[in-house]
Amino acid sequence: MNKIFKVIWNPATGSYSVASETAKSRGKKSGRSKLLISALVAGGLLSSFGALANNYDGQPTDYGDGSAGDGWVAIGKGSKANTFINTSGASTALGYDAIAEGMYSSAIGSKTLASGGASMAFGVSARALGDRSVALGASSTATGDRSTAFGRYAKTNGYTSLAVGDTALADGEKTIALGNTAQAYEIMSIALGDHANASKEYSMALGASSAASAANAIAVGRNSAAAGVDSLAFGRKSLASAANAIAMGAESKAAENATAVGTNAEANGLNSIALGSGSIADVDNTIALGNQSQASSGWRNCHRSRE
């Protein structure tokens, strides 16, 4: 009877056990092989992750005195993020050639630029240049401090201005342009509607293709126009053509200091009044009252002849 024993590796239990000296240990060699293969695979994976990380080659730009990497994030070829003292104000740039220069700024998207403090640029070629400005949309630009440009090619130049819509423009301080190609140019002007245009200070153009082209002028309605200082045009294709004119009603017209109220009403004379649908006051200081009424030059001449 064999009374000589030895310790061998048991692959079934994954441990060492006592066996006859004639028994063979084969599992230990297999275990070592598996360990070697695992190490090689792990090394390969780490190498691949390293290669992947090298593709994100964003670089810090030391515009401030902070050390590179202190809080900044730059991901994408050619991207640059500013660094600041003690990580305070570190910026974020994500995308090809994205640049975040301003303190706490964020540039997200290919060729974006956020140069204003706490500014945000989102979208291909979006630019947020003013402090605390926001540019959202392809090729949008927010130049004014605290301004917001939202839409493709939308642009804000004024302080706290707002432009929303493709190619919308808020050019002056505290201006608002809402609508595709809407334009508000001077201080506190408002343009609301596609192609609406408020070009002077405190003017308002509300409606598609409406236009307020004088100070304090108000145009409300599609294709309405208020061209005089303090004038009011209210209704589709209404026209207040001179200072203090009031035209209310579709296709109504009013001259200087004149008032036209009603569809197709016309007050063409200075200080004239036309009230009623289709009423016409052609002569200075005349009044046409009622639907289809007229105060014309012919009536005036007749009145004079009676005198």
Coordinates of C-alpha atoms in Angstrom, one line a residue:
M1 CA 0.0 0.0 0.0
N2 CA 1.4 3.3 -1.0
K3 CA 1.9 5.5 2.1
I4 CA 3.9 8.3 0.3
F5 CA 1.9 11.4 -0.3
K6 CA 2.4 14.9 -1.8
V7 CA 0.6 18.2 -2.1
I8 CA -0.7 19.0 -5.6
W9 CA -3.0 21.7 -7.2
N10 CA -6.6 20.5 -7.6
P11 CA -8.2 22.5 -10.5
A12 CA -11.7 21.2 -9.6
T13 CA -11.6 22.9 -6.2
G14 CA -9.2 25.7 -7.1
S15 CA -7.0 24.8 -4.1
Y16 CA -4.1 22.6 -3.0
S17 CA -4.8 19.0 -1.7
V18 CA -3.0 15.9 -0.5
A19 CA -2.7 13.0 -3.0
S20 CA -0.5 10.0 -3.9
E21 CA 2.9 10.8 -5.2
T22 CA 1.9 9.2 -8.5
A23 CA -0.9 11.7 -9.0
K24 CA -0.2 14.4 -11.6
S25 CA -0.8 18.2 -11.1
R26 CA -2.0 19.7 -14.4
G27 CA -4.4 22.4 -13.3
K28 CA -1.8 24.8 -11.8
K29 CA -0.1 25.3 -15.1
S30 CA -3.4 26.0 -16.7
G31 CA -4.2 28.6 -14.0
R32 CA -1.0 30.4 -14.6
S33 CA -1.7 30.5 -18.3
K34 CA -5.1 32.0 -17.7
L35 CA -3.5 34.6 -15.4
L36 CA -1.0 35.5 -18.0
I37 CA -3.6 35.8 -20.7
S38 CA -5.8 38.1 -18.5
A39 CA -2.8 40.3 -17.8
L40 CA -2.1 40.7 -21.6
V41 CA -5.8 41.5 -22.3
A42 CA -5.9 44.1 -19.6
G43 CA -2.7 45.7 -20.9
G44 CA -4.2 45.8 -24.3
L45 CA -7.4 47.5 -23.1
L46 CA -5.4 50.1 -21.1
S47 CA -3.3 50.8 -24.2
S48 CA -6.5 51.3 -26.3
F49 CA -7.9 53.7 -23.7
G50 CA -4.7 55.6 -23.8
A51 CA -4.9 56.0 -27.5
L52 CA -8.5 57.1 -27.2
A53 CA -7.5 59.8 -24.7
N54 CA -4.8 61.1 -27.0
N55 CA -7.5 61.9 -29.6
Y56 CA -9.1 64.4 -27.1
D57 CA -6.2 66.8 -27.5
G58 CA -7.8 70.0 -26.1
Q59 CA -5.2 72.3 -24.5
P60 CA -5.4 74.9 -21.8
T61 CA -4.4 78.4 -22.6
D62 CA -2.8 80.3 -19.7
Y63 CA -4.3 83.8 -20.2
G64 CA -4.5 84.0 -16.4
D65 CA -1.9 82.9 -13.8
G66 CA -3.4 79.5 -13.1
S67 CA -1.6 76.3 -13.8
A68 CA -2.7 74.2 -16.8
G69 CA -5.5 71.8 -15.9
D70 CA -6.7 73.6 -12.8
G71 CA -10.5 73.2 -13.3
W72 CA -10.5 73.8 -17.1
V73 CA -12.0 71.4 -19.5
A74 CA -11.0 71.3 -23.2
I75 CA -12.1 68.3 -25.4
G76 CA -11.7 68.3 -29.1
K77 CA -8.9 68.9 -31.6
G78 CA -7.8 72.5 -31.4
S79 CA -10.0 73.4 -28.4
K80 CA -8.8 75.8 -25.8
A81 CA -10.0 76.6 -22.3
N82 CA -8.7 79.5 -20.2
T83 CA -7.2 78.9 -16.8
F84 CA -7.3 81.1 -13.8
I85 CA -5.8 81.5 -10.4
N86 CA -6.7 78.8 -7.9
T87 CA -9.1 77.2 -10.4
S88 CA -11.5 80.1 -9.9
G89 CA -13.2 81.0 -13.2
A90 CA -11.8 78.0 -15.2
S91 CA -13.6 77.6 -18.5
T92 CA -15.0 74.8 -20.6
A93 CA -14.4 74.2 -24.3
L94 CA -16.0 71.2 -26.1
G95 CA -15.7 70.6 -29.8
Y96 CA -13.3 71.1 -32.7
D97 CA -11.5 74.5 -32.4
A98 CA -13.8 75.5 -29.6
I99 CA -12.4 78.4 -27.5
A100 CA -13.5 79.4 -24.1
E101 CA -11.5 82.5 -23.1
G102 CA -13.7 84.3 -20.6
M103 CA -13.9 83.6 -16.9
Y104 CA -16.4 80.8 -16.2
S105 CA -17.2 80.8 -20.0
S106 CA -18.5 77.7 -21.9
A107 CA -18.0 77.1 -25.6
I108 CA -19.7 74.0 -26.9
G109 CA -19.7 73.0 -30.6
S110 CA -17.3 73.2 -33.5
K111 CA -15.6 76.5 -33.9
T112 CA -17.5 78.1 -31.0
L113 CA -16.1 81.1 -29.1
A114 CA -17.0 82.3 -25.6
S115 CA -14.8 85.3 -24.8
G116 CA -17.0 87.2 -22.4
G117 CA -17.0 86.6 -18.7
A118 CA -19.5 83.9 -17.8
S119 CA -20.6 83.8 -21.4
M120 CA -22.0 80.7 -23.2
A121 CA -21.8 79.8 -26.9
F122 CA -23.6 76.7 -28.2
G123 CA -23.7 75.6 -31.8
V124 CA -21.4 75.6 -34.8
S125 CA -19.5 78.9 -35.0
A126 CA -21.6 80.5 -32.3
R127 CA -19.9 83.4 -30.6
A128 CA -20.6 84.9 -27.1
L129 CA -18.5 88.0 -26.9
G130 CA -20.1 90.1 -24.2
D131 CA -20.0 89.4 -20.5
R132 CA -22.8 87.0 -19.4
S133 CA -23.9 86.8 -23.0
V134 CA -25.5 83.7 -24.5
A135 CA -25.3 82.7 -28.2
L136 CA -27.4 79.7 -29.1
G137 CA -27.6 78.5 -32.7
A138 CA -25.4 78.0 -35.7
S139 CA -23.4 81.2 -36.4
S140 CA -25.3 83.2 -33.7
T141 CA -23.5 86.1 -32.1
A142 CA -24.1 87.8 -28.8
T143 CA -21.9 90.9 -28.6
G144 CA -23.6 93.0 -26.0
D145 CA -23.1 92.4 -22.3
R146 CA -25.9 90.3 -20.8
S147 CA -27.4 89.9 -24.3
T148 CA -29.0 86.7 -25.7
A149 CA -29.0 85.6 -29.4
F150 CA -31.1 82.6 -30.1
G151 CA -31.4 81.2 -33.7
R152 CA -29.3 80.6 -36.8
Y153 CA -27.3 83.8 -37.5
A154 CA -29.2 85.7 -34.8
K155 CA -27.2 88.7 -33.5
T156 CA -27.3 91.0 -30.5
N157 CA -25.1 94.1 -30.2
G158 CA -26.8 96.0 -27.5
Y159 CA -26.6 95.7 -23.7
T160 CA -29.3 93.3 -22.4
S161 CA -30.7 93.0 -25.9
L162 CA -32.6 89.9 -27.1
A163 CA -32.8 88.4 -30.6
V164 CA -34.8 85.3 -31.3
G165 CA -35.2 83.8 -34.8
D166 CA -33.1 83.1 -37.8
T167 CA -31.1 86.2 -38.7
A168 CA -32.9 88.2 -36.0
L169 CA -31.0 91.4 -35.0
A170 CA -31.2 93.3 -31.7
D171 CA -28.8 96.1 -32.4
G172 CA -29.4 98.8 -29.7
E173 CA -29.4 98.8 -26.0
K174 CA -32.3 96.9 -24.4
T175 CA -33.8 96.1 -27.8
I176 CA -35.9 93.1 -28.6
A177 CA -36.2 91.3 -31.9
L178 CA -38.4 88.3 -32.1
G179 CA -39.0 86.6 -35.4
N180 CA -37.1 85.5 -38.5
T181 CA -35.2 88.5 -39.8
A182 CA -36.8 90.8 -37.2
Q183 CA -34.7 93.9 -36.5
A184 CA -34.7 96.3 -33.6
Y185 CA -32.0 99.0 -33.9
E186 CA -32.1 101.8 -31.3
I187 CA -32.6 101.9 -27.6
M188 CA -35.6 100.0 -26.2
S189 CA -37.1 99.4 -29.6
I190 CA -39.1 96.2 -30.2
A191 CA -39.7 94.2 -33.4
L192 CA -42.0 91.3 -33.1
G193 CA -42.8 89.1 -36.2
D194 CA -41.1 87.8 -39.3
H195 CA -39.4 90.7 -41.0
A196 CA -40.7 93.2 -38.5
N197 CA -38.5 96.4 -38.2
A198 CA -38.3 98.9 -35.4
S199 CA -35.5 101.3 -36.5
K200 CA -35.7 104.3 -34.1
E201 CA -35.6 104.7 -30.3
Y202 CA -38.6 103.5 -28.3
S203 CA -40.4 102.4 -31.5
M204 CA -42.5 99.2 -31.7
A205 CA -43.3 97.1 -34.8
L206 CA -45.6 94.2 -34.1
G207 CA -46.7 91.9 -36.9
A208 CA -45.1 90.3 -39.9
S209 CA -43.4 92.9 -42.1
S210 CA -44.5 95.7 -39.9
A211 CA -42.3 98.8 -39.7
A212 CA -41.9 101.6 -37.1
S213 CA -39.4 104.0 -38.5
A214 CA -39.6 107.1 -36.2
A215 CA -39.1 107.7 -32.5
N216 CA -41.9 106.5 -30.3
A217 CA -43.8 105.2 -33.3
I218 CA -46.0 102.1 -33.0
A219 CA -47.0 99.8 -35.9
V220 CA -49.3 96.9 -35.2
G221 CA -50.5 94.5 -37.8
R222 CA -49.1 92.8 -40.9
N223 CA -47.5 95.2 -43.3
S224 CA -48.5 98.2 -41.1
A225 CA -46.2 101.2 -41.0
A226 CA -45.7 104.1 -38.6
A227 CA -43.3 106.6 -40.2
G228 CA -43.9 109.7 -38.1
V229 CA -42.7 110.6 -34.6
D230 CA -45.3 109.5 -32.0
S231 CA -47.4 108.0 -34.8
L232 CA -49.7 105.0 -34.5
A233 CA -50.7 102.6 -37.2
F234 CA -53.0 99.8 -36.1
G235 CA -54.3 97.2 -38.6
R236 CA -53.2 95.3 -41.7
K237 CA -51.5 97.7 -44.2
S238 CA -52.4 100.7 -42.1
L239 CA -50.1 103.8 -42.6
A240 CA -49.4 106.6 -40.2
S241 CA -47.1 108.6 -42.4
A242 CA -46.2 111.7 -40.4
A243 CA -45.8 113.0 -36.8
N244 CA -48.7 112.4 -34.4
A245 CA -50.7 110.6 -37.1
I246 CA -53.2 107.8 -36.1
A247 CA -54.4 105.2 -38.5
M248 CA -56.7 102.5 -37.1
G249 CA -58.2 99.9 -39.4
A250 CA -57.1 97.7 -42.3
E251 CA -55.5 99.8 -45.0
S252 CA -56.3 103.1 -43.2
K253 CA -54.1 106.1 -43.8
A254 CA -53.3 109.2 -41.7
A255 CA -51.2 112.3 -42.4
E256 CA -49.6 114.7 -39.9
N257 CA -51.7 115.3 -36.8
A258 CA -54.5 113.5 -38.6
T259 CA -56.8 110.6 -37.4
A260 CA -58.3 107.9 -39.6
V261 CA -60.5 105.3 -38.0
G262 CA -62.1 102.5 -40.0
T263 CA -61.3 100.1 -42.8
N264 CA -59.9 102.1 -45.8
A265 CA -60.4 105.4 -44.0
E266 CA -58.1 108.2 -45.1
A267 CA -57.2 111.4 -43.3
N268 CA -54.9 113.0 -45.8
G269 CA -55.1 116.6 -44.7
L270 CA -53.2 118.3 -41.9
N271 CA -55.2 118.0 -38.7
S272 CA -58.0 116.1 -40.6
I273 CA -60.3 113.4 -39.2
A274 CA -61.9 110.5 -41.1
L275 CA -64.2 108.3 -39.1
G276 CA -66.0 105.4 -40.7
S277 CA -65.3 102.7 -43.3
G278 CA -64.1 104.2 -46.5
S279 CA -64.4 107.8 -45.2
I280 CA -62.0 110.3 -46.7
A281 CA -60.8 113.7 -45.3
D282 CA -58.5 115.1 -48.0
V283 CA -58.3 118.8 -46.9
D284 CA -56.5 120.3 -43.9
N285 CA -58.7 120.8 -40.8
T286 CA -61.7 118.9 -42.2
I287 CA -63.8 116.1 -40.8
A288 CA -65.4 113.2 -42.7
L289 CA -67.8 111.4 -40.4
G290 CA -69.6 108.2 -41.4
N291 CA -69.1 105.3 -43.8
Q292 CA -68.1 106.4 -47.3
S293 CA -68.3 110.1 -46.2
Q294 CA -65.9 112.6 -47.8
A295 CA -64.5 116.0 -46.9
S296 CA -62.7 116.8 -50.2
S297 CA -61.3 119.7 -52.0
G298 CA -64.4 120.0 -54.1
W299 CA -66.6 120.4 -51.0
R300 CA -64.2 122.9 -49.6
N301 CA -64.2 125.0 -52.7
C302 CA -68.0 125.0 -52.8
H303 CA -68.1 126.0 -49.2
R304 CA -65.8 129.0 -49.9
S305 CA -67.9 130.1 -52.9
R306 CA -71.0 130.4 -50.6
E307 CA -69.0 132.7 -48.3

